[in-house]
Tab-separated table of C-alpha atoms and ligand atoms in Angstrom:
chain	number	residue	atom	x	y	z
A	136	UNK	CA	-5.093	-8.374	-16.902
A	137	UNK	CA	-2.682	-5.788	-15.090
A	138	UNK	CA	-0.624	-5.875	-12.550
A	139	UNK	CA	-0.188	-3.767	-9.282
A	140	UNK	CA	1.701	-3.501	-6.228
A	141	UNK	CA	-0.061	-2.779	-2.664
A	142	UNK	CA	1.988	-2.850	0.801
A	143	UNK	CA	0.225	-3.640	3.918
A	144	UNK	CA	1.921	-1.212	5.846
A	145	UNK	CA	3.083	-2.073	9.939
A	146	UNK	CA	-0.130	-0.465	11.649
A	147	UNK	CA	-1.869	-2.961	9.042
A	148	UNK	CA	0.634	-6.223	10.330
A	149	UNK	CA	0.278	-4.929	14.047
A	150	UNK	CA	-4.069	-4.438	14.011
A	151	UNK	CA	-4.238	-8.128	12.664
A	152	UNK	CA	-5.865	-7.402	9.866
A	153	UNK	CA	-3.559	-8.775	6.982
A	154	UNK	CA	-6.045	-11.739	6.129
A	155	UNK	CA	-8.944	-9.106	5.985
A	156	UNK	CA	-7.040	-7.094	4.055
A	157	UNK	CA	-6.290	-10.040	0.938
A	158	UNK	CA	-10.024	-11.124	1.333
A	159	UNK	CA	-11.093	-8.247	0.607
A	160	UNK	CA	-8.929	-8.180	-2.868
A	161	UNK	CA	-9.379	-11.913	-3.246
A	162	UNK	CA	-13.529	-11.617	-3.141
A	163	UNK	CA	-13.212	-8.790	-5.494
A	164	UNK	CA	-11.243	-11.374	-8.066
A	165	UNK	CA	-8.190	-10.311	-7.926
A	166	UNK	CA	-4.928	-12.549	-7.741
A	167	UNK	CA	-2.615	-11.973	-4.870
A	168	UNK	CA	1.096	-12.671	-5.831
A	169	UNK	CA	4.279	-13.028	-3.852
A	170	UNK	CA	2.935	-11.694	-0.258
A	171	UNK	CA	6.106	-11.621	2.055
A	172	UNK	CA	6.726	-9.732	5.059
A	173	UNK	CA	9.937	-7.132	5.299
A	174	UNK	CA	11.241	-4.816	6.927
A	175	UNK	CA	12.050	-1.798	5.028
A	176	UNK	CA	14.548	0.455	5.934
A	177	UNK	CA	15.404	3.727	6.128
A	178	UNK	CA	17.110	4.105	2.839
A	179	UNK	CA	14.432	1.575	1.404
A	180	UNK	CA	11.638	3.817	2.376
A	181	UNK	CA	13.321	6.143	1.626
A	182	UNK	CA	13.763	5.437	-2.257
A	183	UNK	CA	10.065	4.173	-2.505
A	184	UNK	CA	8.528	7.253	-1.430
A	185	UNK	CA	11.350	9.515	-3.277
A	186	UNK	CA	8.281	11.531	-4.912
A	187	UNK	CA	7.361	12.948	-1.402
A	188	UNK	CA	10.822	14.195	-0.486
A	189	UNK	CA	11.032	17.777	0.890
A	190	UNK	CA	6.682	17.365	2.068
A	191	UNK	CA	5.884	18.351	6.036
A	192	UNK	CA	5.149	14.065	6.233
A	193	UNK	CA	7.790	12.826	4.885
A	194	UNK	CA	9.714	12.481	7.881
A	195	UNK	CA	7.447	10.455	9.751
A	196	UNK	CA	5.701	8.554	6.916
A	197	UNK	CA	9.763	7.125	6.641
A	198	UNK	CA	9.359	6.302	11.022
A	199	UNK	CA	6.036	4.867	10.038
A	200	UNK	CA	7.201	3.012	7.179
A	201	UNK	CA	9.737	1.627	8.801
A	202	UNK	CA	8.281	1.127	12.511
A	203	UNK	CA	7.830	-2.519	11.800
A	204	UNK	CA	7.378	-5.344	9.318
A	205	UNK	CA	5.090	-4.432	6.363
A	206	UNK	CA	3.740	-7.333	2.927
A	207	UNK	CA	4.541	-6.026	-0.408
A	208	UNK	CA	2.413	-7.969	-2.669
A	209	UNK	CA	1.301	-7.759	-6.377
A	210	UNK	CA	-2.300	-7.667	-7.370
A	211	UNK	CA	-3.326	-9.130	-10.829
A	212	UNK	CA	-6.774	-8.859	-12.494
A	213	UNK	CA	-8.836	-6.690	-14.321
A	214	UNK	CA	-7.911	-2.949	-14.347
A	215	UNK	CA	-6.341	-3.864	-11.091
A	216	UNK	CA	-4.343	-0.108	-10.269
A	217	UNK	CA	-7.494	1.882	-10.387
A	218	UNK	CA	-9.582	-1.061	-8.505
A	219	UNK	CA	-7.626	-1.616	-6.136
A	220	UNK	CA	-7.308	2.817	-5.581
A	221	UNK	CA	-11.012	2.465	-5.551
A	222	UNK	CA	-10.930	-0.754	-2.934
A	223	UNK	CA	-8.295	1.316	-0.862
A	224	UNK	CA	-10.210	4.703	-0.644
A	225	UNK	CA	-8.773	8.053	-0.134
A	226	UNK	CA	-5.560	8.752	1.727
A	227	UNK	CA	-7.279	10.059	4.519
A	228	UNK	CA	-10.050	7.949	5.957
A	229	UNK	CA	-12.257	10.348	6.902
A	230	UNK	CA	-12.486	11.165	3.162
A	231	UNK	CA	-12.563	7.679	2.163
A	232	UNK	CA	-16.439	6.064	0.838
A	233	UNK	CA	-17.657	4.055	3.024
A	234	UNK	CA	-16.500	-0.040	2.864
A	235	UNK	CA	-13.369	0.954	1.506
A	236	UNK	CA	-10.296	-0.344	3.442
A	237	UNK	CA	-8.884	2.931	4.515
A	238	UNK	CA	-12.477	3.906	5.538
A	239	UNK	CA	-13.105	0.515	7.610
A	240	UNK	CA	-9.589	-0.045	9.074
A	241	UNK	CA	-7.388	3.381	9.139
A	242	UNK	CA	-7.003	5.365	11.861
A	243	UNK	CA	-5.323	8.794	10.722
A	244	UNK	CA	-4.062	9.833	7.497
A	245	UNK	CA	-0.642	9.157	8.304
A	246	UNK	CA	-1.411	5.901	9.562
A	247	UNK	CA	-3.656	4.150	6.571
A	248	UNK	CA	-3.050	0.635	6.145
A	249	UNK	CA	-2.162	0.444	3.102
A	250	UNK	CA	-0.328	1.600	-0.175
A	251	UNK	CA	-1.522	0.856	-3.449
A	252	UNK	CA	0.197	2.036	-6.880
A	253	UNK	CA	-1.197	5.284	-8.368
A	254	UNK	CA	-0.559	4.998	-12.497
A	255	UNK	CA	0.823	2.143	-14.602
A	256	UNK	CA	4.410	3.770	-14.177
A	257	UNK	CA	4.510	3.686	-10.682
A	258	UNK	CA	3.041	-0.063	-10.514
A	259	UNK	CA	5.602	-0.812	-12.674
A	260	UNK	CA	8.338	1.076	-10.540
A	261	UNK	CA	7.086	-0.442	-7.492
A	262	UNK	CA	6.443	-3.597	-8.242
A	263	UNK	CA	10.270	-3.590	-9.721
A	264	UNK	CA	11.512	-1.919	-6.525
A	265	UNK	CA	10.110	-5.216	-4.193
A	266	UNK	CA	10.564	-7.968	-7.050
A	267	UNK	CA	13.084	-7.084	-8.848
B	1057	CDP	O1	-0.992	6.502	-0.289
B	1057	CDP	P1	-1.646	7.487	-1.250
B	1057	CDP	O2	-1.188	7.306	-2.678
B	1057	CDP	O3	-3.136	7.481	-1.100
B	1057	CDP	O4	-1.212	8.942	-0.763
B	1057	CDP	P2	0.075	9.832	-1.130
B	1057	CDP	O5	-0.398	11.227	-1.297
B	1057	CDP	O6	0.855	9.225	-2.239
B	1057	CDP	O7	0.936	9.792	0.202
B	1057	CDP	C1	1.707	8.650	0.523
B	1057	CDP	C2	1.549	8.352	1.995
B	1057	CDP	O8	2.102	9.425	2.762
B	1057	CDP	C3	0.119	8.249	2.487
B	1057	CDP	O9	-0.491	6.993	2.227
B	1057	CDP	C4	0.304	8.501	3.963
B	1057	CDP	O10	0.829	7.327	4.597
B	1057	CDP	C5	1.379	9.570	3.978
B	1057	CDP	N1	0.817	10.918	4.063
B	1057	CDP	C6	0.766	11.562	5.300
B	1057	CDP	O11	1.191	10.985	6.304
B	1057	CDP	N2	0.232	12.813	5.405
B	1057	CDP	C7	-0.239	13.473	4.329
B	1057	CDP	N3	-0.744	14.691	4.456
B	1057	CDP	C8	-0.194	12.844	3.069
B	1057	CDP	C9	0.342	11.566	2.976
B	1058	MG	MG1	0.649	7.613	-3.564
């Protein structure tokens, strides 16, 4: 069992497609823990995405971030960081295999519907950052 944190991120809350979104995880077994919606702000966004600092998108992925209420939530199950990568598909969506989220749902790179932690030291950093 292993834990991991995804955010449904606002383009996600404002298409409608949050319940999609867990049945998706939920009919691939996975546990989903503690959804609750927020609104991040700047300095919030800001700290999560710290890694990107100083990157062309950073700017705007902290305006997107922080354009409207987004669900942290932890995933549980079975190698549940790289399935749920794998569930996500790539960043960009036209890159992304077909019936993945990103692929089904995402409109631009920069507007992808979803985050999902990339290692077991980010899951852990993230899932610390929304749950203490
Ligand atoms: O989210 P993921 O781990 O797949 O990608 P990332 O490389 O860690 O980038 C984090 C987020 O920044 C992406 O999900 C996009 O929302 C945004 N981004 C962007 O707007 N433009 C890029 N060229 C790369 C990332
Ligand atoms: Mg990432």
């Amino acid at each position: 069992m292993e834990d991991t944190l995804s955010i449904i991120k606002p383009d996600g809350v404002r298409k409608k497609i949050v319940g999609k979104i867990l049945k998706r995880f939920e009919d691939n077994g996975f546990e989903i823990i503690n959804p609750r919606y927020i609104n991040l702000s700047k300095e919030e966004a800001s700290e999560f995405y710290n890694i990107h600092k100083g990157k062309p998108f950073f700017d705007d992925l902290i305006i997107f971030m922080t354009s409207g209420p987004c669900l942290p939530f932890i995933i549980r199950g079975e190698n549940a960081i790289l399935r749920v990568r794998e569930l996500m598909g790539s960043t960009d969506p036209d890159e992304a295999a077909p019936e993945t989220i990103r692929a089904d749902f995402a409109d631009s790179i920069d507007s992808n519907v979803i985050h999902g932690s990339d290692s077991e030291q980010s899951a852990k950093r993230e899932i610390r950052f929304f749950f203490g």
